[in-house]
PDB file of N, CA, C and O in Angstrom:
ATOM      1  N   MET S   1     104.937 164.709 140.293  1.00 89.00           N
ATOM      2  CA  MET S   1     104.590 163.728 141.300  1.00 89.00           C
ATOM      3  C   MET S   1     104.332 162.416 140.567  1.00 89.00           C
ATOM      4  O   MET S   1     103.664 162.385 139.543  1.00 89.00           O
ATOM      5  N   THR S   2     104.860 161.334 141.137  1.00 95.00           N
ATOM      6  CA  THR S   2     104.713 160.005 140.570  1.00 95.00           C
ATOM      7  C   THR S   2     103.974 159.111 141.550  1.00 95.00           C
ATOM      8  O   THR S   2     104.377 159.012 142.721  1.00 95.00           O
ATOM      9  N   ALA S   3     102.902 158.498 141.103  1.00 95.00           N
ATOM     10  CA  ALA S   3     102.142 157.595 141.967  1.00 95.00           C
ATOM     11  C   ALA S   3     102.961 156.351 142.276  1.00 95.00           C
ATOM     12  O   ALA S   3     103.666 155.833 141.418  1.00 95.00           O
ATOM     13  N   ILE S   4     102.868 155.907 143.536  1.00 94.00           N
ATOM     14  CA  ILE S   4     103.471 154.631 143.950  1.00 94.00           C
ATOM     15  C   ILE S   4     102.369 153.875 144.692  1.00 94.00           C
ATOM     16  O   ILE S   4     102.416 153.741 145.891  1.00 94.00           O
ATOM     17  N   GLY S   5     101.372 153.450 143.973  1.00 91.00           N
ATOM     18  CA  GLY S   5     100.220 152.816 144.580  1.00 91.00           C
ATOM     19  C   GLY S   5      99.032 153.767 144.548  1.00 91.00           C
ATOM     20  O   GLY S   5      99.081 154.840 143.948  1.00 91.00           O
ATOM     21  N   THR S   6      97.950 153.369 145.211  1.00 91.00           N
ATOM     22  CA  THR S   6      96.720 154.160 145.155  1.00 91.00           C
ATOM     23  C   THR S   6      96.711 155.334 146.122  1.00 91.00           C
ATOM     24  O   THR S   6      95.987 156.306 145.910  1.00 91.00           O
ATOM     25  N   ARG S   7      97.518 155.288 147.193  1.00 94.00           N
ATOM     26  CA  ARG S   7      97.487 156.365 148.186  1.00 94.00           C
ATOM     27  C   ARG S   7      98.855 156.932 148.509  1.00 94.00           C
ATOM     28  O   ARG S   7      99.022 157.653 149.487  1.00 94.00           O
ATOM     29  N   SER S   8      99.858 156.597 147.696  1.00 96.00           N
ATOM     30  CA  SER S   8     101.218 157.071 147.941  1.00 96.00           C
ATOM     31  C   SER S   8     101.791 157.679 146.672  1.00 96.00           C
ATOM     32  O   SER S   8     101.402 157.325 145.568  1.00 96.00           O
ATOM     33  N   ALA S   9     102.755 158.599 146.862  1.00 97.00           N
ATOM     34  CA  ALA S   9     103.391 159.250 145.715  1.00 97.00           C
ATOM     35  C   ALA S   9     104.796 159.691 146.102  1.00 97.00           C
ATOM     36  O   ALA S   9     105.126 159.822 147.286  1.00 97.00           O
ATOM     37  N   LEU S  10     105.600 159.933 145.078  1.00 97.00           N
ATOM     38  CA  LEU S  10     106.931 160.483 145.248  1.00 97.00           C
ATOM     39  C   LEU S  10     106.974 161.802 144.488  1.00 97.00           C
ATOM     40  O   LEU S  10     106.629 161.851 143.305  1.00 97.00           O
ATOM     41  N   ALA S  11     107.374 162.868 145.175  1.00 97.00           N
ATOM     42  CA  ALA S  11     107.472 164.190 144.545  1.00 97.00           C
ATOM     43  C   ALA S  11     108.887 164.712 144.716  1.00 97.00           C
ATOM     44  O   ALA S  11     109.463 164.616 145.803  1.00 97.00           O
ATOM     45  N   THR S  12     109.460 165.250 143.646  1.00 97.00           N
ATOM     46  CA  THR S  12     110.792 165.834 143.692  1.00 97.00           C
ATOM     47  C   THR S  12     110.672 167.321 143.414  1.00 97.00           C
ATOM     48  O   THR S  12     109.980 167.734 142.477  1.00 97.00           O
ATOM     49  N   VAL S  13     111.344 168.112 144.252  1.00 97.00           N
ATOM     50  CA  VAL S  13     111.256 169.572 144.179  1.00 97.00           C
ATOM     51  C   VAL S  13     112.657 170.150 144.088  1.00 97.00           C
ATOM     52  O   VAL S  13     113.574 169.686 144.764  1.00 97.00           O
ATOM     53  N   THR S  14     112.830 171.162 143.245  1.00 96.00           N
ATOM     54  CA  THR S  14     114.068 171.945 143.235  1.00 96.00           C
ATOM     55  C   THR S  14     113.797 173.228 143.995  1.00 96.00           C
ATOM     56  O   THR S  14     112.878 173.979 143.643  1.00 96.00           O
ATOM     57  N   TRP S  15     114.554 173.451 145.047  1.00 97.00           N
ATOM     58  CA  TRP S  15     114.401 174.627 145.892  1.00 97.00           C
ATOM     59  C   TRP S  15     115.476 175.643 145.558  1.00 97.00           C
ATOM     60  O   TRP S  15     116.608 175.281 145.260  1.00 97.00           O
ATOM     61  N   ASP S  16     115.130 176.936 145.609  1.00 97.00           N
ATOM     62  CA  ASP S  16     116.078 178.037 145.432  1.00 97.00           C
ATOM     63  C   ASP S  16     115.969 178.968 146.629  1.00 97.00           C
ATOM     64  O   ASP S  16     114.869 179.436 146.949  1.00 97.00           O
ATOM     65  N   LEU S  17     117.103 179.217 147.287  1.00 97.00           N
ATOM     66  CA  LEU S  17     117.164 180.205 148.365  1.00 97.00           C
ATOM     67  C   LEU S  17     117.550 181.525 147.717  1.00 97.00           C
ATOM     68  O   LEU S  17     118.616 181.624 147.092  1.00 97.00           O
ATOM     69  N   LEU S  18     116.672 182.523 147.815  1.00 98.00           N
ATOM     70  CA  LEU S  18     116.879 183.799 147.135  1.00 98.00           C
ATOM     71  C   LEU S  18     117.272 184.898 148.116  1.00 98.00           C
ATOM     72  O   LEU S  18     116.826 184.905 149.267  1.00 98.00           O
ATOM     73  N   ASP S  19     118.078 185.851 147.631  1.00 98.00           N
ATOM     74  CA  ASP S  19     118.378 187.022 148.451  1.00 98.00           C
ATOM     75  C   ASP S  19     117.266 188.051 148.268  1.00 98.00           C
ATOM     76  O   ASP S  19     116.267 187.794 147.589  1.00 98.00           O
ATOM     77  N   GLY S  20     117.402 189.203 148.878  1.00 97.00           N
ATOM     78  CA  GLY S  20     116.370 190.239 148.830  1.00 97.00           C
ATOM     79  C   GLY S  20     116.087 190.771 147.440  1.00 97.00           C
ATOM     80  O   GLY S  20     115.028 191.344 147.190  1.00 97.00           O
ATOM     81  N   GLU S  21     117.020 190.577 146.517  1.00 97.00           N
ATOM     82  CA  GLU S  21     116.835 191.053 145.143  1.00 97.00           C
ATOM     83  C   GLU S  21     116.371 189.943 144.200  1.00 97.00           C
ATOM     84  O   GLU S  21     116.259 190.158 143.000  1.00 97.00           O
ATOM     85  N   GLY S  22     116.127 188.768 144.750  1.00 96.00           N
ATOM     86  CA  GLY S  22     115.644 187.663 143.943  1.00 96.00           C
ATOM     87  C   GLY S  22     116.735 186.828 143.303  1.00 96.00           C
ATOM     88  O   GLY S  22     116.451 185.953 142.496  1.00 96.00           O
ATOM     89  N   LYS S  23     118.002 187.080 143.650  1.00 97.00           N
ATOM     90  CA  LYS S  23     119.120 186.307 143.111  1.00 97.00           C
ATOM     91  C   LYS S  23     119.271 185.011 143.897  1.00 97.00           C
ATOM     92  O   LYS S  23     119.214 185.010 145.125  1.00 97.00           O
ATOM     93  N   ALA S  24     119.474 183.909 143.174  1.00 96.00           N
ATOM     94  CA  ALA S  24     119.621 182.601 143.821  1.00 96.00           C
ATOM     95  C   ALA S  24     120.960 182.516 144.548  1.00 96.00           C
ATOM     96  O   ALA S  24     122.019 182.696 143.949  1.00 96.00           O
ATOM     97  N   LEU S  25     120.897 182.268 145.853  1.00 98.00           N
ATOM     98  CA  LEU S  25     122.105 182.081 146.652  1.00 98.00           C
ATOM     99  C   LEU S  25     122.507 180.612 146.691  1.00 98.00           C
ATOM    100  O   LEU S  25     123.682 180.281 146.768  1.00 98.00           O
ATOM    101  N   LYS S  26     121.517 179.733 146.656  1.00 96.00           N
ATOM    102  CA  LYS S  26     121.753 178.302 146.741  1.00 96.00           C
ATOM    103  C   LYS S  26     120.560 177.583 146.142  1.00 96.00           C
ATOM    104  O   LYS S  26     119.429 178.036 146.257  1.00 96.00           O
ATOM    105  N   SER S  27     120.809 176.439 145.503  1.00 95.00           N
ATOM    106  CA  SER S  27     119.749 175.587 144.966  1.00 95.00           C
ATOM    107  C   SER S  27     120.007 174.161 145.415  1.00 95.00           C
ATOM    108  O   SER S  27     121.156 173.751 145.559  1.00 95.00           O
ATOM    109  N   TRP S  28     118.933 173.400 145.641  1.00 96.00           N
ATOM    110  CA  TRP S  28     119.054 171.993 145.986  1.00 96.00           C
ATOM    111  C   TRP S  28     117.781 171.262 145.599  1.00 96.00           C
ATOM    112  O   TRP S  28     116.747 171.859 145.406  1.00 96.00           O
ATOM    113  N   ARG S  29     117.912 169.936 145.454  1.00 97.00           N
ATOM    114  CA  ARG S  29     116.761 169.089 145.118  1.00 97.00           C
ATOM    115  C   ARG S  29     116.476 168.164 146.274  1.00 97.00           C
ATOM    116  O   ARG S  29     117.388 167.694 146.957  1.00 97.00           O
ATOM    117  N   GLU S  30     115.202 167.936 146.497  1.00 97.00           N
ATOM    118  CA  GLU S  30     114.762 167.052 147.570  1.00 97.00           C
ATOM    119  C   GLU S  30     113.546 166.274 147.088  1.00 97.00           C
ATOM    120  O   GLU S  30     112.713 166.804 146.366  1.00 97.00           O
ATOM    121  N   SER S  31     113.481 165.000 147.462  1.00 97.00           N
ATOM    122  CA  SER S  31     112.323 164.170 147.133  1.00 97.00           C
ATOM    123  C   SER S  31     111.537 163.880 148.397  1.00 97.00           C
ATOM    124  O   SER S  31     112.112 163.730 149.479  1.00 97.00           O
ATOM    125  N   TYR S  32     110.226 163.818 148.243  1.00 98.00           N
ATOM    126  CA  TYR S  32     109.320 163.593 149.371  1.00 98.00           C
ATOM    127  C   TYR S  32     108.447 162.381 149.091  1.00 98.00           C
ATOM    128  O   TYR S  32     107.878 162.259 148.007  1.00 98.00           O
ATOM    129  N   ASN S  33     108.368 161.470 150.065  1.00 97.00           N
ATOM    130  CA  ASN S  33     107.420 160.360 150.007  1.00 97.00           C
ATOM    131  C   ASN S  33     106.135 160.848 150.667  1.00 97.00           C
ATOM    132  O   ASN S  33     106.152 161.292 151.813  1.00 97.00           O
ATOM    133  N   LEU S  34     105.035 160.775 149.927  1.00 97.00           N
ATOM    134  CA  LEU S  34     103.752 161.299 150.376  1.00 97.00           C
ATOM    135  C   LEU S  34     102.743 160.171 150.530  1.00 97.00           C
ATOM    136  O   LEU S  34     102.794 159.173 149.805  1.00 97.00           O
ATOM    137  N   HIS S  35     101.813 160.368 151.449  1.00 96.00           N
ATOM    138  CA  HIS S  35     100.735 159.405 151.655  1.00 96.00           C
ATOM    139  C   HIS S  35      99.434 160.179 151.841  1.00 96.00           C
ATOM    140  O   HIS S  35      99.400 161.164 152.581  1.00 96.00           O
ATOM    141  N   ARG S  36      98.392 159.758 151.155  1.00 93.00           N
ATOM    142  CA  ARG S  36      97.078 160.408 151.295  1.00 93.00           C
ATOM    143  C   ARG S  36      96.330 159.751 152.444  1.00 93.00           C
ATOM    144  O   ARG S  36      96.162 158.541 152.481  1.00 93.00           O
ATOM    145  N   THR S  37      95.867 160.549 153.390  1.00 87.00           N
ATOM    146  CA  THR S  37      95.160 160.036 154.560  1.00 87.00           C
ATOM    147  C   THR S  37      93.681 159.825 154.248  1.00 87.00           C
ATOM    148  O   THR S  37      93.178 160.278 153.219  1.00 87.00           O
ATOM    149  N   ASP S  38      92.977 159.177 155.164  1.00 89.00           N
ATOM    150  CA  ASP S  38      91.535 159.001 155.003  1.00 89.00           C
ATOM    151  C   ASP S  38      90.818 160.347 154.966  1.00 89.00           C
ATOM    152  O   ASP S  38      89.782 160.487 154.324  1.00 89.00           O
ATOM    153  N   ALA S  39      91.372 161.349 155.653  1.00 87.00           N
ATOM    154  CA  ALA S  39      90.769 162.683 155.673  1.00 87.00           C
ATOM    155  C   ALA S  39      90.999 163.435 154.361  1.00 87.00           C
ATOM    156  O   ALA S  39      90.357 164.449 154.114  1.00 87.00           O
ATOM    157  N   GLY S  40      91.925 162.956 153.514  1.00 82.00           N
ATOM    158  CA  GLY S  40      92.112 163.569 152.208  1.00 82.00           C
ATOM    159  C   GLY S  40      93.436 164.248 151.945  1.00 82.00           C
ATOM    160  O   GLY S  40      93.973 164.095 150.858  1.00 82.00           O
ATOM    161  N   PRO S  41      94.028 164.994 152.882  1.00 90.00           N
ATOM    162  CA  PRO S  41      95.247 165.728 152.531  1.00 90.00           C
ATOM    163  C   PRO S  41      96.463 164.804 152.408  1.00 90.00           C
ATOM    164  O   PRO S  41      96.513 163.729 153.020  1.00 90.00           O
ATOM    165  N   TRP S  42      97.430 165.228 151.593  1.00 92.00           N
ATOM    166  CA  TRP S  42      98.691 164.514 151.481  1.00 92.00           C
ATOM    167  C   TRP S  42      99.536 164.805 152.714  1.00 92.00           C
ATOM    168  O   TRP S  42      99.566 165.931 153.205  1.00 92.00           O
ATOM    169  N   ARG S  43     100.248 163.798 153.203  1.00 94.00           N
ATOM    170  CA  ARG S  43     101.154 163.939 154.352  1.00 94.00           C
ATOM    171  C   ARG S  43     102.540 163.481 153.927  1.00 94.00           C
ATOM    172  O   ARG S  43     102.683 162.449 153.275  1.00 94.00           O
ATOM    173  N   ILE S  44     103.558 164.234 154.307  1.00 95.00           N
ATOM    174  CA  ILE S  44     104.945 163.838 154.055  1.00 95.00           C
ATOM    175  C   ILE S  44     105.361 162.891 155.164  1.00 95.00           C
ATOM    176  O   ILE S  44     105.218 163.217 156.342  1.00 95.00           O
ATOM    177  N   PHE S  45     105.878 161.703 154.800  1.00 92.00           N
ATOM    178  CA  PHE S  45     106.352 160.813 155.849  1.00 92.00           C
ATOM    179  C   PHE S  45     107.832 160.508 155.705  1.00 92.00           C
ATOM    180  O   PHE S  45     108.414 159.888 156.585  1.00 92.00           O
ATOM    181  N   ALA S  46     108.482 160.979 154.651  1.00 97.00           N
ATOM    182  CA  ALA S  46     109.939 160.838 154.499  1.00 97.00           C
ATOM    183  C   ALA S  46     110.422 161.833 153.462  1.00 97.00           C
ATOM    184  O   ALA S  46     109.684 162.215 152.552  1.00 97.00           O
ATOM    185  N   SER S  47     111.668 162.263 153.614  1.00 97.00           N
ATOM    186  CA  SER S  47     112.285 163.120 152.599  1.00 97.00           C
ATOM    187  C   SER S  47     113.733 162.688 152.415  1.00 97.00           C
ATOM    188  O   SER S  47     114.338 162.099 153.316  1.00 97.00           O
ATOM    189  N   ALA S  48     114.277 162.988 151.237  1.00 96.00           N
ATOM    190  CA  ALA S  48     115.664 162.644 150.929  1.00 96.00           C
ATOM    191  C   ALA S  48     116.286 163.768 150.136  1.00 96.00           C
ATOM    192  O   ALA S  48     115.721 164.217 149.128  1.00 96.00           O
ATOM    193  N   ASP S  49     117.454 164.238 150.576  1.00 95.00           N
ATOM    194  CA  ASP S  49     118.214 165.222 149.822  1.00 95.00           C
ATOM    195  C   ASP S  49     118.935 164.533 148.671  1.00 95.00           C
ATOM    196  O   ASP S  49     119.376 163.387 148.819  1.00 95.00           O
ATOM    197  N   HIS S  50     119.065 165.212 147.541  1.00 95.00           N
ATOM    198  CA  HIS S  50     119.800 164.662 146.404  1.00 95.00           C
ATOM    199  C   HIS S  50     121.251 165.120 146.494  1.00 95.00           C
ATOM    200  O   HIS S  50     121.524 166.265 146.866  1.00 95.00           O
ATOM    201  N   ALA S  51     122.173 164.252 146.150  1.00 89.00           N
ATOM    202  CA  ALA S  51     123.587 164.612 146.115  1.00 89.00           C
ATOM    203  C   ALA S  51     123.828 165.573 144.956  1.00 89.00           C
ATOM    204  O   ALA S  51     123.135 165.532 143.947  1.00 89.00           O
ATOM    205  N   ASP S  52     124.800 166.436 145.122  1.00 76.00           N
ATOM    206  CA  ASP S  52     125.123 167.399 144.053  1.00 76.00           C
ATOM    207  C   ASP S  52     125.619 166.726 142.809  1.00 76.00           C
ATOM    208  O   ASP S  52     126.181 165.732 142.737  1.00 76.00           O
TER     209      ASP S  52
END
């Protein structure tokens, strides 16, 4: 996670879709723009898929 100001961040995640035996069927990367609310938890307000 990379801070973009005092209450915002950018997080990039690599996701793996697994079959019943744990073998990866598909993988993809996605980035999420996050914002910390006054109540404290992070909230996702945008996401972007990465091109292959």
